[in-house]
PDB file of N, CA and C in Angstrom:
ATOM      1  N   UNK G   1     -28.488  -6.815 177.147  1.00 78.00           N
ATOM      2  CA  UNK G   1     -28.825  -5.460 176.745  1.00 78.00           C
ATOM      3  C   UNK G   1     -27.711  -4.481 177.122  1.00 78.00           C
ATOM      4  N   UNK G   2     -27.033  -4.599 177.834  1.00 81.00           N
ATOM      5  CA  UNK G   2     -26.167  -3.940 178.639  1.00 81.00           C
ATOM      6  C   UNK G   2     -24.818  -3.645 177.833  1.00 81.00           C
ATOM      7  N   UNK G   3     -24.594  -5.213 177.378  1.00 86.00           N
ATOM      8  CA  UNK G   3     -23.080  -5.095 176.140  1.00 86.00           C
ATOM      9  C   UNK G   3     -23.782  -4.252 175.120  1.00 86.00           C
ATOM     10  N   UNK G   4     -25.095  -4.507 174.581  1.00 85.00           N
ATOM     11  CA  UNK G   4     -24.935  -3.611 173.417  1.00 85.00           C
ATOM     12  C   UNK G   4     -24.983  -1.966 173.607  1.00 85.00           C
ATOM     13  N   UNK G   5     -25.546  -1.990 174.560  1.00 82.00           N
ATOM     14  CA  UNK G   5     -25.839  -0.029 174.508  1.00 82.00           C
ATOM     15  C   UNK G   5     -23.983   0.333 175.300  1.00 82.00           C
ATOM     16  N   UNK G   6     -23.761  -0.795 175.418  1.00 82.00           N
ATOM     17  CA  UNK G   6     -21.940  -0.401 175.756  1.00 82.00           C
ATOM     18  C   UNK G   6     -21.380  -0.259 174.442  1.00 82.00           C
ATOM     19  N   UNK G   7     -21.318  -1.341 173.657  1.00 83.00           N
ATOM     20  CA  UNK G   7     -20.962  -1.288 172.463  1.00 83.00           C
ATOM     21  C   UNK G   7     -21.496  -0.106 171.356  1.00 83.00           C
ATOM     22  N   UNK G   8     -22.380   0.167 171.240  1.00 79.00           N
ATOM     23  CA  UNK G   8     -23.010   1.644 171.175  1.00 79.00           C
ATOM     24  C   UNK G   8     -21.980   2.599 171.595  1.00 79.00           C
ATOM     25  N   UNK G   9     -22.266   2.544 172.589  1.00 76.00           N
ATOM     26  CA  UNK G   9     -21.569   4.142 173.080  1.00 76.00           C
ATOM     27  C   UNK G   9     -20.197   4.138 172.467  1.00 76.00           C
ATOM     28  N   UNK G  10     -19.745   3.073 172.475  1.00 79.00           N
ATOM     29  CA  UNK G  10     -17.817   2.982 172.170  1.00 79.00           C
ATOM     30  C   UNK G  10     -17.935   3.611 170.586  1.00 79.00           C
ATOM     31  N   UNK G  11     -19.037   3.136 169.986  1.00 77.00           N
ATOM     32  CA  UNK G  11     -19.055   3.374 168.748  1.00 77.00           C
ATOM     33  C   UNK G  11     -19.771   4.750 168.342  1.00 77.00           C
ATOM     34  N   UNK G  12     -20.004   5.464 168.780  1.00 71.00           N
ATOM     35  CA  UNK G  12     -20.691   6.714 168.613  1.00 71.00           C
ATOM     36  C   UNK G  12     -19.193   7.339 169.194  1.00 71.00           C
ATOM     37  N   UNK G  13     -18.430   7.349 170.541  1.00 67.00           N
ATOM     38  CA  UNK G  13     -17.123   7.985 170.350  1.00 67.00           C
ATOM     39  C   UNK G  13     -16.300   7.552 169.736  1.00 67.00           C
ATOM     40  N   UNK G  14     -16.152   6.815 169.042  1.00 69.00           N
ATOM     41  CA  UNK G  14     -14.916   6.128 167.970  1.00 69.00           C
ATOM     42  C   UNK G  14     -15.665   7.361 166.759  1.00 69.00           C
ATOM     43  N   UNK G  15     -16.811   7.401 166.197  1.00 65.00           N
ATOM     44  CA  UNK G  15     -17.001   8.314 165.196  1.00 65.00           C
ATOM     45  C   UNK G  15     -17.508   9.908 165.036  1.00 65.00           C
ATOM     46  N   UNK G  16     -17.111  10.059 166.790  1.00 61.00           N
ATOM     47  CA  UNK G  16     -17.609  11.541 166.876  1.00 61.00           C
ATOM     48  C   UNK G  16     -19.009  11.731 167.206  1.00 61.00           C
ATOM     49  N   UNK G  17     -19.460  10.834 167.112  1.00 61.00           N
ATOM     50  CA  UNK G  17     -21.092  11.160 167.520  1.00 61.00           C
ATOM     51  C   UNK G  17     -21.640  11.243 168.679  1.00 61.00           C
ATOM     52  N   UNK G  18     -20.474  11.224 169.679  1.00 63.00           N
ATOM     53  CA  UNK G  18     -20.983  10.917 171.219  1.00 63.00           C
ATOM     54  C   UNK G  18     -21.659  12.374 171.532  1.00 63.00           C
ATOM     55  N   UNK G  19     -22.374  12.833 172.466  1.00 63.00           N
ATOM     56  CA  UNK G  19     -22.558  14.287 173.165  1.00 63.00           C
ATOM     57  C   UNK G  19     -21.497  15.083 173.486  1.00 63.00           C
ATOM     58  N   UNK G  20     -21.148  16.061 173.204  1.00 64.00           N
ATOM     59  CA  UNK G  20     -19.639  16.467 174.123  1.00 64.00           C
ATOM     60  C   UNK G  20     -18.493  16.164 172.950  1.00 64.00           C
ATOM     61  N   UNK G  21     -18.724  15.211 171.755  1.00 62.00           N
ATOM     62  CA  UNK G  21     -17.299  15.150 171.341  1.00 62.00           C
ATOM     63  C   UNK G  21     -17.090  16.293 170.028  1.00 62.00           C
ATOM     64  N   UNK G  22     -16.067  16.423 169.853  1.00 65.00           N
ATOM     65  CA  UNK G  22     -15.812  17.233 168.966  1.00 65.00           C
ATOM     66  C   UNK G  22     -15.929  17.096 167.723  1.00 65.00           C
ATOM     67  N   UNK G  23     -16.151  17.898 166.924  1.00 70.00           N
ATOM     68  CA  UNK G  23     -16.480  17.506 165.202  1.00 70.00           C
ATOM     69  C   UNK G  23     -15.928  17.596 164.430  1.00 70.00           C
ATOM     70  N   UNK G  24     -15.699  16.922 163.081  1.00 69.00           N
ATOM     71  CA  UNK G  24     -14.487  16.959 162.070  1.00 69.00           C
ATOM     72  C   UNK G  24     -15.261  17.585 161.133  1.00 69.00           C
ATOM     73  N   UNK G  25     -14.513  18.742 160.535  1.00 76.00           N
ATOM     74  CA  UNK G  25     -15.182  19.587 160.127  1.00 76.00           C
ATOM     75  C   UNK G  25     -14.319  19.155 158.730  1.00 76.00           C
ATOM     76  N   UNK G  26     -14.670  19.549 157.393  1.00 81.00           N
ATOM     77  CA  UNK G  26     -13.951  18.876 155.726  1.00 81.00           C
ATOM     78  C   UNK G  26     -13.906  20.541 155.188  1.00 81.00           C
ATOM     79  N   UNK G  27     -13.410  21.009 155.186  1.00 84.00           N
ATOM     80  CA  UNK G  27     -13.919  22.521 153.879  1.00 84.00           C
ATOM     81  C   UNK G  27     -12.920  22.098 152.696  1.00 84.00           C
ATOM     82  N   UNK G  28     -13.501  22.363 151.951  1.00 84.00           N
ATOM     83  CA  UNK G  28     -13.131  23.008 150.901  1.00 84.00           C
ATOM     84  C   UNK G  28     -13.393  23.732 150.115  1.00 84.00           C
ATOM     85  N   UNK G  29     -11.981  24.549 149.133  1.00 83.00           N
ATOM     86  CA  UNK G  29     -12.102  26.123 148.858  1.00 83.00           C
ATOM     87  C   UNK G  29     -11.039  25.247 147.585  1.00 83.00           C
ATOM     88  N   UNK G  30     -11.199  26.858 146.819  1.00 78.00           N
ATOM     89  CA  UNK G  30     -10.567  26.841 146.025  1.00 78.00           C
ATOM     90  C   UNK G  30      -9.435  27.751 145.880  1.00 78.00           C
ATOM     91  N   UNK G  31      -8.691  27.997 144.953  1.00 74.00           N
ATOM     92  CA  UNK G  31      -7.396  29.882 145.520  1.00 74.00           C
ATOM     93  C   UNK G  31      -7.718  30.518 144.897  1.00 74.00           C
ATOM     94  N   UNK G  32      -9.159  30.974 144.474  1.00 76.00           N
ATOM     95  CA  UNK G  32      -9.927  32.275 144.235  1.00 76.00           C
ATOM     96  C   UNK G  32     -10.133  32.789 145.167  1.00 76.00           C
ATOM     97  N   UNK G  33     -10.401  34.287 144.814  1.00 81.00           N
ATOM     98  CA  UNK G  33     -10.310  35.257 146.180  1.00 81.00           C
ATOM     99  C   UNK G  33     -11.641  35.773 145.899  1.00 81.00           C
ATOM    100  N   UNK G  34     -12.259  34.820 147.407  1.00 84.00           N
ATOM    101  CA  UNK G  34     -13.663  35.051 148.171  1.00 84.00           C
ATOM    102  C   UNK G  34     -13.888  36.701 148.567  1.00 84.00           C
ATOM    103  N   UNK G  35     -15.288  36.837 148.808  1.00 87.00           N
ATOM    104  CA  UNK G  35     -15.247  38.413 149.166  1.00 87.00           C
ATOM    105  C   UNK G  35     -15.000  38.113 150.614  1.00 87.00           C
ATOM    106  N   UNK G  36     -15.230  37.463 151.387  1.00 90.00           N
ATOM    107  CA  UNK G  36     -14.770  36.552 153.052  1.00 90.00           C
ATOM    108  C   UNK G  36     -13.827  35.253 152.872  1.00 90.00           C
ATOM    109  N   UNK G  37     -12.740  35.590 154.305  1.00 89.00           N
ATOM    110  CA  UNK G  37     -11.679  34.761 154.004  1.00 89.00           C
ATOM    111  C   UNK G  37     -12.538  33.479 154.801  1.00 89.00           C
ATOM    112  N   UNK G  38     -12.224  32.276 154.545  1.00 90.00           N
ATOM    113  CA  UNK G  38     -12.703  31.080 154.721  1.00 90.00           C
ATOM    114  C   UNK G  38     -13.292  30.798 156.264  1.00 90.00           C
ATOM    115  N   UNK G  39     -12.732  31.099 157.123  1.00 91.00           N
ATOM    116  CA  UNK G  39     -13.039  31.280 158.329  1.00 91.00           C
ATOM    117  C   UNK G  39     -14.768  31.870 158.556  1.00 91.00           C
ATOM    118  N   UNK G  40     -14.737  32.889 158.220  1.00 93.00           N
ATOM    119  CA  UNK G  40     -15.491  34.236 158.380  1.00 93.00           C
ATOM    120  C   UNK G  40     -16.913  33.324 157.430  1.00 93.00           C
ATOM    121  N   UNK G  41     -16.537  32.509 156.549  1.00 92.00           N
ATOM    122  CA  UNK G  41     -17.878  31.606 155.468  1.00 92.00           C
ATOM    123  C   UNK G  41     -18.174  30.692 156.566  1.00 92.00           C
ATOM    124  N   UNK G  42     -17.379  29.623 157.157  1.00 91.00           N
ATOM    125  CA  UNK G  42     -17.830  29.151 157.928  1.00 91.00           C
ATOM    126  C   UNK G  42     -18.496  29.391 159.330  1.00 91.00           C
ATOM    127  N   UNK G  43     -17.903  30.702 159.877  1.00 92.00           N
ATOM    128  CA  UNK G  43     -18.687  30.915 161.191  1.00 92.00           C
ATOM    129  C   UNK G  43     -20.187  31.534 160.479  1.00 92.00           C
ATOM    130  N   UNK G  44     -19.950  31.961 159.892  1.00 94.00           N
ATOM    131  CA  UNK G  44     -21.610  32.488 159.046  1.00 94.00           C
ATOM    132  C   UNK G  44     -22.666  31.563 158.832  1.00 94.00           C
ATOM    133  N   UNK G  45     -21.749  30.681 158.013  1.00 92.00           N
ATOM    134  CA  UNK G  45     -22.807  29.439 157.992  1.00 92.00           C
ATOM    135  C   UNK G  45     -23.001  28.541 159.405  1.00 92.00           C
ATOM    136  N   UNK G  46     -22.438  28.400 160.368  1.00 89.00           N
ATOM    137  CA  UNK G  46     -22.442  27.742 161.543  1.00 89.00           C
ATOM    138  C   UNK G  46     -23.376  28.536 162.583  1.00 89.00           C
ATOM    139  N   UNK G  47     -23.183  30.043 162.578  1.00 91.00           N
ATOM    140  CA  UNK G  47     -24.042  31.279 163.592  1.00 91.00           C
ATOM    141  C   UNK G  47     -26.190  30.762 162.560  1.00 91.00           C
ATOM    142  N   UNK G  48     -25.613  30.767 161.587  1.00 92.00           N
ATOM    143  CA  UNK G  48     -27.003  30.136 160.443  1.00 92.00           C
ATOM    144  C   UNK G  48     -27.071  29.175 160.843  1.00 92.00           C
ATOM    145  N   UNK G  49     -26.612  27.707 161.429  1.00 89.00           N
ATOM    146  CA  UNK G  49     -27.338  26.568 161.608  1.00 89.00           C
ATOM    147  C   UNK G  49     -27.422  26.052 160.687  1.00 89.00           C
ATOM    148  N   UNK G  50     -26.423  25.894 160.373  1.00 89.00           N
ATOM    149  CA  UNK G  50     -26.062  25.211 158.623  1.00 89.00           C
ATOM    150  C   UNK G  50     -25.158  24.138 159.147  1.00 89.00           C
ATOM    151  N   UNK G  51     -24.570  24.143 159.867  1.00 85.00           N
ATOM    152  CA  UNK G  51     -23.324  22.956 160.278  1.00 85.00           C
ATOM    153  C   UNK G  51     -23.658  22.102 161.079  1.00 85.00           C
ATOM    154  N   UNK G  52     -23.561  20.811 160.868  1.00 80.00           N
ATOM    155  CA  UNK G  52     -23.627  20.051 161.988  1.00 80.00           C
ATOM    156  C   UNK G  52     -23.120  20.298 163.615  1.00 80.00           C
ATOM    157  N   UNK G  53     -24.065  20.083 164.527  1.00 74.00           N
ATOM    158  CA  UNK G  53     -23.591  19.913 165.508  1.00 74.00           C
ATOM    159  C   UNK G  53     -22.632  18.966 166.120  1.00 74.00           C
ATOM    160  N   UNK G  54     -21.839  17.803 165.809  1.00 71.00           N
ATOM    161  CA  UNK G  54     -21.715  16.568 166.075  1.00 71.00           C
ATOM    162  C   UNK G  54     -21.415  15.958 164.965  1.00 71.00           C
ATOM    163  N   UNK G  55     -20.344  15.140 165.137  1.00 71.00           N
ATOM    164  CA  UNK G  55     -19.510  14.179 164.209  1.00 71.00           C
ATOM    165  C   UNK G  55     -18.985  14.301 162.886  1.00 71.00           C
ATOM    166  N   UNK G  56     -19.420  14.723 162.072  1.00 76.00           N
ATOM    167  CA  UNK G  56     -18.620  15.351 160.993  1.00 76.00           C
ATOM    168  C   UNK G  56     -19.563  16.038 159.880  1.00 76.00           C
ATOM    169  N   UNK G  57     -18.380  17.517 159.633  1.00 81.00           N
ATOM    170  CA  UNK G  57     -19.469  18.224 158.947  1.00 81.00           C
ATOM    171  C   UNK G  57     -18.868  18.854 157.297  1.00 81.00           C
ATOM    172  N   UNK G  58     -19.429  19.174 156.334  1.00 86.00           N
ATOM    173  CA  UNK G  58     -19.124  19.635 155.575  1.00 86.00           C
ATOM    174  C   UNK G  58     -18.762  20.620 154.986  1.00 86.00           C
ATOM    175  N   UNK G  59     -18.065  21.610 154.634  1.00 91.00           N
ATOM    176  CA  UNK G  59     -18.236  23.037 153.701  1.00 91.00           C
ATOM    177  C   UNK G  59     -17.788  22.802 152.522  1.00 91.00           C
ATOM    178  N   UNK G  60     -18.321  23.392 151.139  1.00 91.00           N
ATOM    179  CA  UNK G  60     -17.901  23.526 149.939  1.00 91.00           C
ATOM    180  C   UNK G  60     -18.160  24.665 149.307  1.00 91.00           C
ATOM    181  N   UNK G  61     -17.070  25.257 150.094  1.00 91.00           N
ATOM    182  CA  UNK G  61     -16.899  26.984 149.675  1.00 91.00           C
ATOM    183  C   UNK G  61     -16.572  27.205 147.984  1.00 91.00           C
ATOM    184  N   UNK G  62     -16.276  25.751 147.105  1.00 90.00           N
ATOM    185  CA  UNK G  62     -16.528  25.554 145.812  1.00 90.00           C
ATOM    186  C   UNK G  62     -17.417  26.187 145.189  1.00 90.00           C
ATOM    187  N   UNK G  63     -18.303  26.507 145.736  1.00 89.00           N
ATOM    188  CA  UNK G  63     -19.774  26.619 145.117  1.00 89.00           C
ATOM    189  C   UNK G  63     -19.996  27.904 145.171  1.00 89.00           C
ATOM    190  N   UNK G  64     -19.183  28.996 146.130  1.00 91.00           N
ATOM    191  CA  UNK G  64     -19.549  30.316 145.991  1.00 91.00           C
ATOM    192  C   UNK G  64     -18.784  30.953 144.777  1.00 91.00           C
ATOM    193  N   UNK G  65     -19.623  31.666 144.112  1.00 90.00           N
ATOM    194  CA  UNK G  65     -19.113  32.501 142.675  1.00 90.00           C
ATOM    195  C   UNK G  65     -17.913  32.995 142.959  1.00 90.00           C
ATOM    196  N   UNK G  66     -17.037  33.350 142.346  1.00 86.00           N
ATOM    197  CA  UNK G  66     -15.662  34.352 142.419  1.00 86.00           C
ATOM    198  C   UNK G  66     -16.058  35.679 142.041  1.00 86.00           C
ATOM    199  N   UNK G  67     -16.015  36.932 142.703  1.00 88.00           N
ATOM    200  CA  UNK G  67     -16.615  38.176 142.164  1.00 88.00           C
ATOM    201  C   UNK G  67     -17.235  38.785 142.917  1.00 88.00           C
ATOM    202  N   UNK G  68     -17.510  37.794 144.206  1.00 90.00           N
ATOM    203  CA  UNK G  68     -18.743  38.553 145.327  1.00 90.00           C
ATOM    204  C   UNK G  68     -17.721  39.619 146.289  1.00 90.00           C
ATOM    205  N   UNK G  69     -18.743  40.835 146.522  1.00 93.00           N
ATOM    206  CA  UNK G  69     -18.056  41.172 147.747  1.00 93.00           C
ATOM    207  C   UNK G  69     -18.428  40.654 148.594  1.00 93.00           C
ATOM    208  N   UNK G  70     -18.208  41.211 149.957  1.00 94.00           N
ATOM    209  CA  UNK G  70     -18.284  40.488 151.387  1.00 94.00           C
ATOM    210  C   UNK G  70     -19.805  40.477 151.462  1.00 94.00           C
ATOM    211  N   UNK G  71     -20.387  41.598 151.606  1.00 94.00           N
ATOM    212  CA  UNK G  71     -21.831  41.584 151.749  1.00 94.00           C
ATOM    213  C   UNK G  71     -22.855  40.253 150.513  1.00 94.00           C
ATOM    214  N   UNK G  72     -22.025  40.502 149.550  1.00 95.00           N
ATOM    215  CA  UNK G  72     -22.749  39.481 148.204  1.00 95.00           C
ATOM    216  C   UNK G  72     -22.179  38.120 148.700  1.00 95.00           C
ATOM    217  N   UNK G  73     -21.253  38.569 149.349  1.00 93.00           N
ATOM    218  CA  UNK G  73     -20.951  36.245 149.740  1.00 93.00           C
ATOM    219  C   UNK G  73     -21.510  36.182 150.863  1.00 93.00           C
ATOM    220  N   UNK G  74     -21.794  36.897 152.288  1.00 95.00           N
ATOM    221  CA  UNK G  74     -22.732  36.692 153.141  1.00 95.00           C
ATOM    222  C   UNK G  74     -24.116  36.436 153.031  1.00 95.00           C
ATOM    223  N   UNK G  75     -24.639  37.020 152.164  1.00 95.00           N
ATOM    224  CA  UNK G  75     -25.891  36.519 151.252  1.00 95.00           C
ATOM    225  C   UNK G  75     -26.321  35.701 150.669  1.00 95.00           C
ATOM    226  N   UNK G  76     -25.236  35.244 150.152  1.00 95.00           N
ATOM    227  CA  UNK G  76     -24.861  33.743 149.138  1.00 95.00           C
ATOM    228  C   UNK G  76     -25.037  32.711 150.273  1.00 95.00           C
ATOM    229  N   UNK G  77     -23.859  32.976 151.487  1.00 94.00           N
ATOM    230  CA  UNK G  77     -23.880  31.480 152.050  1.00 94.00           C
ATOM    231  C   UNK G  77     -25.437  31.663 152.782  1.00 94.00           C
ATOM    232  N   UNK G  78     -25.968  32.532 153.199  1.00 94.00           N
ATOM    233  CA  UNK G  78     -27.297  32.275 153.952  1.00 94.00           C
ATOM    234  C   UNK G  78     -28.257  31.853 152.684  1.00 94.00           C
ATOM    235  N   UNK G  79     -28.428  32.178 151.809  1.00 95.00           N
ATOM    236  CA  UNK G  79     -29.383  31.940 151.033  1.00 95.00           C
ATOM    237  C   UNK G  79     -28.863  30.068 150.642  1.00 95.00           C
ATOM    238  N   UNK G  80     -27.954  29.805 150.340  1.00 93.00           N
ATOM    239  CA  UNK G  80     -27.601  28.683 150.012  1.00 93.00           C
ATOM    240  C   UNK G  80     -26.438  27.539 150.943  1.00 93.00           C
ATOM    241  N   UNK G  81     -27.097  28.358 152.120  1.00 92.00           N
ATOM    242  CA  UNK G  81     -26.162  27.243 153.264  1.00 92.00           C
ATOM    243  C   UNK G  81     -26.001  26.062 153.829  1.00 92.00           C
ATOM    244  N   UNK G  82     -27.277  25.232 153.257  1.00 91.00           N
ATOM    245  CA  UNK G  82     -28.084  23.762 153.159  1.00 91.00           C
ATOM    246  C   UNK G  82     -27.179  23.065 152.092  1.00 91.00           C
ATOM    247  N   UNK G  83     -27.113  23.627 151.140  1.00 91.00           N
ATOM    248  CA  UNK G  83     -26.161  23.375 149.400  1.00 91.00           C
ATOM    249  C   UNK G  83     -24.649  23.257 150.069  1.00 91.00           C
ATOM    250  N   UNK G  84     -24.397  23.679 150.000  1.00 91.00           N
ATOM    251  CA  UNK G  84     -22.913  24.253 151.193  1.00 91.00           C
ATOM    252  C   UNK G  84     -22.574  23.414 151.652  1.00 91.00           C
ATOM    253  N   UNK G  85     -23.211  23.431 152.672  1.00 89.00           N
ATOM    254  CA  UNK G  85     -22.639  22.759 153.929  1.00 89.00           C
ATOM    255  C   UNK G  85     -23.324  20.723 153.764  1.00 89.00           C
ATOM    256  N   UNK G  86     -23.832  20.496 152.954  1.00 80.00           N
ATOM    257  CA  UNK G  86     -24.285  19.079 152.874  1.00 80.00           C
ATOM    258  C   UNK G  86     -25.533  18.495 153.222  1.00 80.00           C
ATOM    259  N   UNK G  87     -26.206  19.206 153.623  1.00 62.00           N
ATOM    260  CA  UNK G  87     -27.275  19.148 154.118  1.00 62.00           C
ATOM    261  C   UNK G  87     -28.359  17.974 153.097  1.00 62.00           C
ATOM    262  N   UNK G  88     -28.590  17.080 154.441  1.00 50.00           N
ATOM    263  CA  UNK G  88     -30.096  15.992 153.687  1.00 50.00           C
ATOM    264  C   UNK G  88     -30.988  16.350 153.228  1.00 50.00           C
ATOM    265  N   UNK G  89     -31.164  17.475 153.454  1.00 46.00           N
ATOM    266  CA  UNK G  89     -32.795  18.074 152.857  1.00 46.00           C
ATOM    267  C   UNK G  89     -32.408  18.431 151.144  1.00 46.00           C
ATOM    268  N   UNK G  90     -30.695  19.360 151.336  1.00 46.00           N
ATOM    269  CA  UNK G  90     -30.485  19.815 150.220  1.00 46.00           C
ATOM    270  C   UNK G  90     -29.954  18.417 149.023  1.00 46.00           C
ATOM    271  N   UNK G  91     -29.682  17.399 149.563  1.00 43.00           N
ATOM    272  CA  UNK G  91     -29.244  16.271 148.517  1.00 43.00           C
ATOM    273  C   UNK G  91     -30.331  15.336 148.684  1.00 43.00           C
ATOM    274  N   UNK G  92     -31.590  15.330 149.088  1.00 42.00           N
ATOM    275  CA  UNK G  92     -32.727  14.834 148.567  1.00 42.00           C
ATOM    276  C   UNK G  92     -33.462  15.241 147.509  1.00 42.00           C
ATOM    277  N   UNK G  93     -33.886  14.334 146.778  1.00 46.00           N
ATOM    278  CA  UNK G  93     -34.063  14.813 145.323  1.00 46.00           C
ATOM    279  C   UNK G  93     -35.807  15.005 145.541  1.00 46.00           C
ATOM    280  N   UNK G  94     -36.771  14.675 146.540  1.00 45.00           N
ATOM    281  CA  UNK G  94     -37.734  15.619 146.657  1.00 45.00           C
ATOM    282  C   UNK G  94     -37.975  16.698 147.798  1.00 45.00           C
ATOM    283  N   UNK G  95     -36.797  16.669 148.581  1.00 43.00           N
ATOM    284  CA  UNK G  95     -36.680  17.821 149.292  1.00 43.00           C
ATOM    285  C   UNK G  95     -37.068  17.759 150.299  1.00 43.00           C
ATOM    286  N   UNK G  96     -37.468  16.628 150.725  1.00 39.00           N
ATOM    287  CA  UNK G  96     -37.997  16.061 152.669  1.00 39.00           C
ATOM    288  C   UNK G  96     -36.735  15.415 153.082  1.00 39.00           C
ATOM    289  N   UNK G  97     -35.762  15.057 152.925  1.00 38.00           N
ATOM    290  CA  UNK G  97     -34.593  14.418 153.682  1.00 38.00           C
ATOM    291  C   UNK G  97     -34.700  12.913 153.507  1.00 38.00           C
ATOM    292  N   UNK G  98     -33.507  12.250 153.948  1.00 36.00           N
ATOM    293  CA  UNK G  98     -33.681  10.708 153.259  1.00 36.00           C
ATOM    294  C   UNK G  98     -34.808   9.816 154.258  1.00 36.00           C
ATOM    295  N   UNK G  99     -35.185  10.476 155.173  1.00 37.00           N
ATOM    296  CA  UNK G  99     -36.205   9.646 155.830  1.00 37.00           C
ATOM    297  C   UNK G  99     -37.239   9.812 155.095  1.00 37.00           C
ATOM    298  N   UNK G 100     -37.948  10.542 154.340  1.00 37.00           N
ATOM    299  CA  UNK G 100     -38.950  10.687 153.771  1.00 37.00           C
ATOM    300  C   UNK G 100     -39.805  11.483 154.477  1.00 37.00           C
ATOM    301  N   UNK G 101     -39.400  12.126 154.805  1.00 37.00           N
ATOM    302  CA  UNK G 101     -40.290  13.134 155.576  1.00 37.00           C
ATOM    303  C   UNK G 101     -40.673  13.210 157.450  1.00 37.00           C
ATOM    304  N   UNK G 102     -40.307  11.992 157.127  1.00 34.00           N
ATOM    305  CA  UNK G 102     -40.251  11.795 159.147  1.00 34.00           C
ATOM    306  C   UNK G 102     -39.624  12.074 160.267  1.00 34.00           C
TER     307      UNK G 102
END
């Protein structure tokens, strides 16, 4: 029992998932000009609880319209920060997450 919850652990810090380790964060944007510079989308969505805590996380600042001001893209990413950021609930196709609800 001992090798495996060793082997475990090696493998949760080899992919970021340990407690404490740091997270690989992916954004992508496009070179349209956001009403917020890229930074400022992600701490919004992260202060929201939209980002993973732990091991790797998503943004697809793709998805916000071109045209917003600052206040209209702060709105945007809270209203749609699940979409965004990757979220299981939001890429389940009945909307409980891939566990099925558990």
């Amino acid at each position: 029992m001992r090798a495996i919850s060793s082997r475990l652990n090696k493998l949760e810090h080899k992919f970021g998932m340990a407690p404490g380790d740091r997270i690989l964060m992916i954004v992508t944007a496009s070179a349209t000009k956001l009403g917020l510079d890229e930074d400022t989308c992600v701490k919004i969505l992260d202060e929201a609880g939209f980002l993973a805590t732990h091991g790797i996380a998503s943004v697809d600042l793709l998805q916000i319209p071109s045209g917003l001001s600052a206040t209209e893209t702060k709105r945007y990413l809270l209203k749609n920060g699940a979409e965004i950021c990757g979220s299981r609930l939001a890429r389940s196709p009945d909307g409980v997450g891939s566990a099925g609800g558990q």
